[in-house]
Amino acid sequence: LVASMEQVDQTYIMIKPDGVQRGLVGEIISRFEKKGFLLKGLKLFECTKELAEEHYKDLREKPFFPKLIDYITSGPVVCMAWEGVGVVASARKLIGATNPLQAEPGTIRGDLAIQTGRNVVHGSDSPENGLREIELWFKEGELCQWTQVQVPWLRE
Ligand code: RTP
């Protein structure tokens, strides 16, 4: 009941084409599942250049922007919406630092990647961007409104 007074956030998590190609989909999803967050949406998806550019629009002046768009559109991605108290910051911790060589062991990037340009997963950086990105990547009707059966021992 304490948790119900706290802000429930949503984050957009995306397994990038390298994660899909390397067969890491199950491994990555399972880290968020095991943590206990609520999965609201999930799909394998080939994104257009326009969508990738909109998603990363804040980075459009960066020198690596064209390479980033080529990378994200180079194969299917796995789009996910996750919900929970503190989910945005927690997911960023589970993912680890942008540069996988700087990411702590135990994080997704720390365990599974070596290059910034092939860092296997994306996670929203704020609750506002979580909502914006979920709206951008999912159509109406693609998200599920469901209640997790209370897992004993997950919460006090
Ligand atoms: P993301 O949005 O994918 O979760 O990554 P992030 O917040 O950790 O990092 P951000 O600075 O927003 O960069 C977005 C993605 O752009 C690629 N990148 N390449 N070559 C480079 O110097 C460089 N810097 C960033 C990475 O794929 C990064 O995740």
PDB file of C-alpha atoms and ligand atoms in Angstrom:
ATOM      1  CA  LEU A   1       0.000   0.000   0.000  1.00  0.00           C
ATOM      2  CA  VAL A   2       2.952   2.280   0.568  1.00  0.00           C
ATOM      3  CA  ALA A   3       3.934   1.712  -3.063  1.00  0.00           C
ATOM      4  CA  SER A   4       0.538   2.931  -4.276  1.00  0.00           C
ATOM      5  CA  MET A   5       1.388   6.418  -2.935  1.00  0.00           C
ATOM      6  CA  GLU A   6       4.543   6.544  -5.013  1.00  0.00           C
ATOM      7  CA  GLN A   7       4.766   7.639  -8.628  1.00  0.00           C
ATOM      8  CA  VAL A   8       4.480   4.717 -11.058  1.00  0.00           C
ATOM      9  CA  ASP A   9       6.629   5.422 -14.117  1.00  0.00           C
ATOM     10  CA  GLN A  10       7.034   3.839 -17.518  1.00  0.00           C
ATOM     11  CA  THR A  11      10.190   3.363 -19.514  1.00  0.00           C
ATOM     12  CA  TYR A  12      10.884   2.447 -23.114  1.00  0.00           C
ATOM     13  CA  ILE A  13      13.477  -0.303 -23.424  1.00  0.00           C
ATOM     14  CA  MET A  14      14.710  -1.377 -26.831  1.00  0.00           C
ATOM     15  CA  ILE A  15      17.000  -4.263 -27.728  1.00  0.00           C
ATOM     16  CA  LYS A  16      19.034  -2.875 -30.602  1.00  0.00           C
ATOM     17  CA  PRO A  17      19.758  -4.852 -33.813  1.00  0.00           C
ATOM     18  CA  ASP A  18      23.069  -6.219 -32.470  1.00  0.00           C
ATOM     19  CA  GLY A  19      21.294  -7.660 -29.421  1.00  0.00           C
ATOM     20  CA  VAL A  20      18.748  -9.365 -31.681  1.00  0.00           C
ATOM     21  CA  GLN A  21      21.414 -10.656 -34.103  1.00  0.00           C
ATOM     22  CA  ARG A  22      23.537 -12.010 -31.249  1.00  0.00           C
ATOM     23  CA  GLY A  23      20.660 -13.962 -29.737  1.00  0.00           C
ATOM     24  CA  LEU A  24      20.522 -11.896 -26.537  1.00  0.00           C
ATOM     25  CA  VAL A  25      16.777 -11.167 -26.570  1.00  0.00           C
ATOM     26  CA  GLY A  26      15.837 -13.705 -23.899  1.00  0.00           C
ATOM     27  CA  GLU A  27      18.788 -12.810 -21.688  1.00  0.00           C
ATOM     28  CA  ILE A  28      17.996  -9.083 -21.781  1.00  0.00           C
ATOM     29  CA  ILE A  29      14.237  -9.420 -21.256  1.00  0.00           C
ATOM     30  CA  SER A  30      14.823 -11.792 -18.372  1.00  0.00           C
ATOM     31  CA  ARG A  31      16.881  -9.217 -16.452  1.00  0.00           C
ATOM     32  CA  PHE A  32      13.921  -6.806 -16.353  1.00  0.00           C
ATOM     33  CA  GLU A  33      11.489  -9.633 -15.599  1.00  0.00           C
ATOM     34  CA  LYS A  34      13.569 -10.970 -12.732  1.00  0.00           C
ATOM     35  CA  LYS A  35      13.885  -7.486 -11.251  1.00  0.00           C
ATOM     36  CA  GLY A  36      10.089  -7.524 -10.910  1.00  0.00           C
ATOM     37  CA  PHE A  37       8.929  -4.760 -13.264  1.00  0.00           C
ATOM     38  CA  LEU A  38       5.647  -5.012 -15.151  1.00  0.00           C
ATOM     39  CA  LEU A  39       5.837  -5.657 -18.904  1.00  0.00           C
ATOM     40  CA  LYS A  40       3.187  -3.579 -20.706  1.00  0.00           C
ATOM     41  CA  GLY A  41       4.234  -3.996 -24.326  1.00  0.00           C
ATOM     42  CA  LEU A  42       6.574  -6.140 -26.411  1.00  0.00           C
ATOM     43  CA  LYS A  43       7.209  -6.508 -30.139  1.00  0.00           C
ATOM     44  CA  LEU A  44       9.866  -7.379 -32.717  1.00  0.00           C
ATOM     45  CA  PHE A  45       9.924  -4.475 -35.130  1.00  0.00           C
ATOM     46  CA  GLU A  46      11.753  -3.133 -38.188  1.00  0.00           C
ATOM     47  CA  CYS A  47      11.871   0.626 -37.740  1.00  0.00           C
ATOM     48  CA  THR A  48      12.020   3.210 -40.471  1.00  0.00           C
ATOM     49  CA  LYS A  49      14.773   5.805 -40.798  1.00  0.00           C
ATOM     50  CA  GLU A  50      12.182   8.487 -39.956  1.00  0.00           C
ATOM     51  CA  LEU A  51      11.228   6.811 -36.676  1.00  0.00           C
ATOM     52  CA  ALA A  52      14.872   6.272 -35.679  1.00  0.00           C
ATOM     53  CA  GLU A  53      15.608   9.953 -36.447  1.00  0.00           C
ATOM     54  CA  GLU A  54      12.626  11.099 -34.387  1.00  0.00           C
ATOM     55  CA  HIS A  55      13.627   8.868 -31.475  1.00  0.00           C
ATOM     56  CA  TYR A  56      17.190  10.230 -31.449  1.00  0.00           C
ATOM     57  CA  LYS A  57      16.313  13.794 -32.533  1.00  0.00           C
ATOM     58  CA  ASP A  58      18.227  15.346 -29.592  1.00  0.00           C
ATOM     59  CA  LEU A  59      21.412  13.818 -31.036  1.00  0.00           C
ATOM     60  CA  ARG A  60      20.935  14.996 -34.639  1.00  0.00           C
ATOM     61  CA  GLU A  61      23.827  17.480 -34.469  1.00  0.00           C
ATOM     62  CA  LYS A  62      26.269  14.818 -33.242  1.00  0.00           C
ATOM     63  CA  PRO A  63      28.918  13.585 -35.694  1.00  0.00           C
ATOM     64  CA  PHE A  64      27.915   9.970 -35.050  1.00  0.00           C
ATOM     65  CA  PHE A  65      24.201  10.596 -35.817  1.00  0.00           C
ATOM     66  CA  PRO A  66      24.151   9.105 -39.372  1.00  0.00           C
ATOM     67  CA  LYS A  67      26.005   6.000 -38.159  1.00  0.00           C
ATOM     68  CA  LEU A  68      23.599   5.709 -35.229  1.00  0.00           C
ATOM     69  CA  ILE A  69      20.581   5.801 -37.556  1.00  0.00           C
ATOM     70  CA  ASP A  70      22.181   3.190 -39.870  1.00  0.00           C
ATOM     71  CA  TYR A  71      22.844   0.969 -36.844  1.00  0.00           C
ATOM     72  CA  ILE A  72      19.347   1.206 -35.390  1.00  0.00           C
ATOM     73  CA  THR A  73      17.733   0.520 -38.774  1.00  0.00           C
ATOM     74  CA  SER A  74      20.143  -2.306 -39.717  1.00  0.00           C
ATOM     75  CA  GLY A  75      17.793  -5.069 -38.538  1.00  0.00           C
ATOM     76  CA  PRO A  76      14.826  -5.743 -36.287  1.00  0.00           C
ATOM     77  CA  VAL A  77      14.727  -4.317 -32.773  1.00  0.00           C
ATOM     78  CA  VAL A  78      12.705  -5.503 -29.783  1.00  0.00           C
ATOM     79  CA  CYS A  79      10.487  -2.751 -28.382  1.00  0.00           C
ATOM     80  CA  MET A  80       9.350  -2.946 -24.775  1.00  0.00           C
ATOM     81  CA  ALA A  81       7.350  -0.834 -22.362  1.00  0.00           C
ATOM     82  CA  TRP A  82       8.002  -1.507 -18.674  1.00  0.00           C
ATOM     83  CA  GLU A  83       6.198  -0.027 -15.690  1.00  0.00           C
ATOM     84  CA  GLY A  84       6.987   0.368 -12.012  1.00  0.00           C
ATOM     85  CA  VAL A  85       7.988   2.693  -9.210  1.00  0.00           C
ATOM     86  CA  GLY A  86      11.431   4.035 -10.091  1.00  0.00           C
ATOM     87  CA  VAL A  87      11.590   1.972 -13.276  1.00  0.00           C
ATOM     88  CA  VAL A  88      13.339   4.642 -15.410  1.00  0.00           C
ATOM     89  CA  ALA A  89      16.404   5.100 -13.200  1.00  0.00           C
ATOM     90  CA  SER A  90      16.506   1.438 -12.205  1.00  0.00           C
ATOM     91  CA  ALA A  91      16.452   0.284 -15.837  1.00  0.00           C
ATOM     92  CA  ARG A  92      19.339   2.669 -16.635  1.00  0.00           C
ATOM     93  CA  LYS A  93      21.294   1.035 -13.797  1.00  0.00           C
ATOM     94  CA  LEU A  94      20.485  -2.450 -15.067  1.00  0.00           C
ATOM     95  CA  ILE A  95      21.636  -1.358 -18.553  1.00  0.00           C
ATOM     96  CA  GLY A  96      24.890   0.287 -17.400  1.00  0.00           C
ATOM     97  CA  ALA A  97      27.033   3.097 -18.835  1.00  0.00           C
ATOM     98  CA  THR A  98      26.714   4.113 -22.512  1.00  0.00           C
ATOM     99  CA  ASN A  99      30.289   2.941 -23.176  1.00  0.00           C
ATOM    100  CA  PRO A 100      30.220  -0.785 -22.383  1.00  0.00           C
ATOM    101  CA  LEU A 101      33.896  -0.757 -21.379  1.00  0.00           C
ATOM    102  CA  GLN A 102      32.937   1.655 -18.620  1.00  0.00           C
ATOM    103  CA  ALA A 103      29.773  -0.245 -17.656  1.00  0.00           C
ATOM    104  CA  GLU A 104      29.987  -2.187 -14.402  1.00  0.00           C
ATOM    105  CA  PRO A 105      30.074  -5.965 -14.498  1.00  0.00           C
ATOM    106  CA  GLY A 106      26.602  -7.215 -13.695  1.00  0.00           C
ATOM    107  CA  THR A 107      24.968  -4.632 -15.968  1.00  0.00           C
ATOM    108  CA  ILE A 108      23.677  -5.634 -19.398  1.00  0.00           C
ATOM    109  CA  ARG A 109      26.288  -3.605 -21.276  1.00  0.00           C
ATOM    110  CA  GLY A 110      29.001  -4.466 -18.734  1.00  0.00           C
ATOM    111  CA  ASP A 111      28.386  -8.165 -19.250  1.00  0.00           C
ATOM    112  CA  LEU A 112      27.422  -8.356 -22.907  1.00  0.00           C
ATOM    113  CA  ALA A 113      28.993  -5.541 -24.977  1.00  0.00           C
ATOM    114  CA  ILE A 114      32.285  -3.809 -25.720  1.00  0.00           C
ATOM    115  CA  GLN A 115      31.571  -0.813 -28.021  1.00  0.00           C
ATOM    116  CA  THR A 116      29.427   2.319 -27.608  1.00  0.00           C
ATOM    117  CA  GLY A 117      28.316   1.896 -31.218  1.00  0.00           C
ATOM    118  CA  ARG A 118      27.118  -1.668 -30.469  1.00  0.00           C
ATOM    119  CA  ASN A 119      25.772  -1.344 -26.941  1.00  0.00           C
ATOM    120  CA  VAL A 120      22.828  -3.759 -27.386  1.00  0.00           C
ATOM    121  CA  VAL A 121      20.066  -1.884 -25.568  1.00  0.00           C
ATOM    122  CA  HIS A 122      18.370   1.476 -25.081  1.00  0.00           C
ATOM    123  CA  GLY A 123      16.563   2.812 -22.016  1.00  0.00           C
ATOM    124  CA  SER A 124      14.691   6.113 -21.587  1.00  0.00           C
ATOM    125  CA  ASP A 125      16.572   8.734 -19.558  1.00  0.00           C
ATOM    126  CA  SER A 126      13.594  10.360 -17.793  1.00  0.00           C
ATOM    127  CA  PRO A 127       9.946   9.546 -17.002  1.00  0.00           C
ATOM    128  CA  GLU A 128       8.903  12.216 -19.553  1.00  0.00           C
ATOM    129  CA  ASN A 129      10.989  10.586 -22.267  1.00  0.00           C
ATOM    130  CA  GLY A 130       9.670   7.184 -21.178  1.00  0.00           C
ATOM    131  CA  LEU A 131       6.132   8.288 -22.008  1.00  0.00           C
ATOM    132  CA  ARG A 132       7.222  10.099 -25.188  1.00  0.00           C
ATOM    133  CA  GLU A 133       9.152   7.109 -26.503  1.00  0.00           C
ATOM    134  CA  ILE A 134       6.433   4.542 -25.660  1.00  0.00           C
ATOM    135  CA  GLU A 135       3.952   6.730 -27.535  1.00  0.00           C
ATOM    136  CA  LEU A 136       6.381   6.988 -30.446  1.00  0.00           C
ATOM    137  CA  TRP A 137       7.138   3.265 -30.780  1.00  0.00           C
ATOM    138  CA  PHE A 138       3.788   1.690 -29.883  1.00  0.00           C
ATOM    139  CA  LYS A 139       0.412   2.126 -31.546  1.00  0.00           C
ATOM    140  CA  GLU A 140      -2.836   2.312 -29.660  1.00  0.00           C
ATOM    141  CA  GLY A 141      -3.947  -1.170 -28.667  1.00  0.00           C
ATOM    142  CA  GLU A 142      -0.436  -2.583 -28.546  1.00  0.00           C
ATOM    143  CA  LEU A 143      -0.020  -2.024 -24.812  1.00  0.00           C
ATOM    144  CA  CYS A 144      -1.685  -4.329 -22.288  1.00  0.00           C
ATOM    145  CA  GLN A 145      -3.475  -3.038 -19.215  1.00  0.00           C
ATOM    146  CA  TRP A 146      -3.063  -5.860 -16.759  1.00  0.00           C
ATOM    147  CA  THR A 147      -2.361  -6.358 -13.096  1.00  0.00           C
ATOM    148  CA  GLN A 148       0.546  -8.472 -11.993  1.00  0.00           C
ATOM    149  CA  VAL A 149      -0.501 -11.204  -9.605  1.00  0.00           C
ATOM    150  CA  GLN A 150       1.242 -10.165  -6.396  1.00  0.00           C
ATOM    151  CA  VAL A 151       4.456 -12.137  -6.247  1.00  0.00           C
ATOM    152  CA  PRO A 152       4.998 -13.207  -2.649  1.00  0.00           C
ATOM    153  CA  TRP A 153       8.198 -11.820  -1.131  1.00  0.00           C
ATOM    154  CA  LEU A 154       8.743  -9.164  -3.868  1.00  0.00           C
ATOM    155  CA  ARG A 155       7.344  -6.353  -1.731  1.00  0.00           C
ATOM    156  CA  GLU A 156       6.794  -5.851   2.004  1.00  0.00           C
TER     157      GLU A 156
HETATM  158  P1  RTP B   1      20.492   5.035 -25.316  1.00  0.00           P
HETATM  159  O1  RTP B   1      19.770   6.326 -25.574  1.00  0.00           O
HETATM  160  O2  RTP B   1      20.669   4.185 -26.546  1.00  0.00           O
HETATM  161  O3  RTP B   1      19.954   4.279 -24.146  1.00  0.00           O
HETATM  162  O4  RTP B   1      21.971   5.415 -24.924  1.00  0.00           O
HETATM  163  P2  RTP B   1      22.474   6.421 -23.832  1.00  0.00           P
HETATM  164  O5  RTP B   1      21.378   7.258 -23.278  1.00  0.00           O
HETATM  165  O6  RTP B   1      23.284   5.594 -22.887  1.00  0.00           O
HETATM  166  O7  RTP B   1      23.472   7.313 -24.703  1.00  0.00           O
HETATM  167  P3  RTP B   1      23.244   8.624 -25.621  1.00  0.00           P
HETATM  168  O8  RTP B   1      24.327   9.568 -25.301  1.00  0.00           O
HETATM  169  O9  RTP B   1      21.817   9.094 -25.556  1.00  0.00           O
HETATM  170  O10 RTP B   1      23.508   8.049 -27.069  1.00  0.00           O
HETATM  171  C1  RTP B   1      22.564   7.292 -27.721  1.00  0.00           C
HETATM  172  C2  RTP B   1      23.232   6.178 -28.470  1.00  0.00           C
HETATM  173  O11 RTP B   1      24.031   6.725 -29.504  1.00  0.00           O
HETATM  174  C3  RTP B   1      25.172   5.884 -29.713  1.00  0.00           C
HETATM  175  N1  RTP B   1      26.379   6.660 -29.499  1.00  0.00           N
HETATM  176  N2  RTP B   1      27.435   6.551 -30.253  1.00  0.00           N
HETATM  177  N3  RTP B   1      30.025   6.873 -31.378  1.00  0.00           N
HETATM  178  C4  RTP B   1      29.692   7.574 -30.308  1.00  0.00           C
HETATM  179  O12 RTP B   1      30.441   8.334 -29.788  1.00  0.00           O
HETATM  180  C5  RTP B   1      28.360   7.388 -29.758  1.00  0.00           C
HETATM  181  N4  RTP B   1      27.876   8.008 -28.700  1.00  0.00           N
HETATM  182  C6  RTP B   1      26.612   7.553 -28.536  1.00  0.00           C
HETATM  183  C7  RTP B   1      25.065   4.735 -28.728  1.00  0.00           C
HETATM  184  O13 RTP B   1      24.392   3.644 -29.372  1.00  0.00           O
HETATM  185  C8  RTP B   1      24.183   5.321 -27.644  1.00  0.00           C
HETATM  186  O14 RTP B   1      23.552   4.305 -26.900  1.00  0.00           O
END
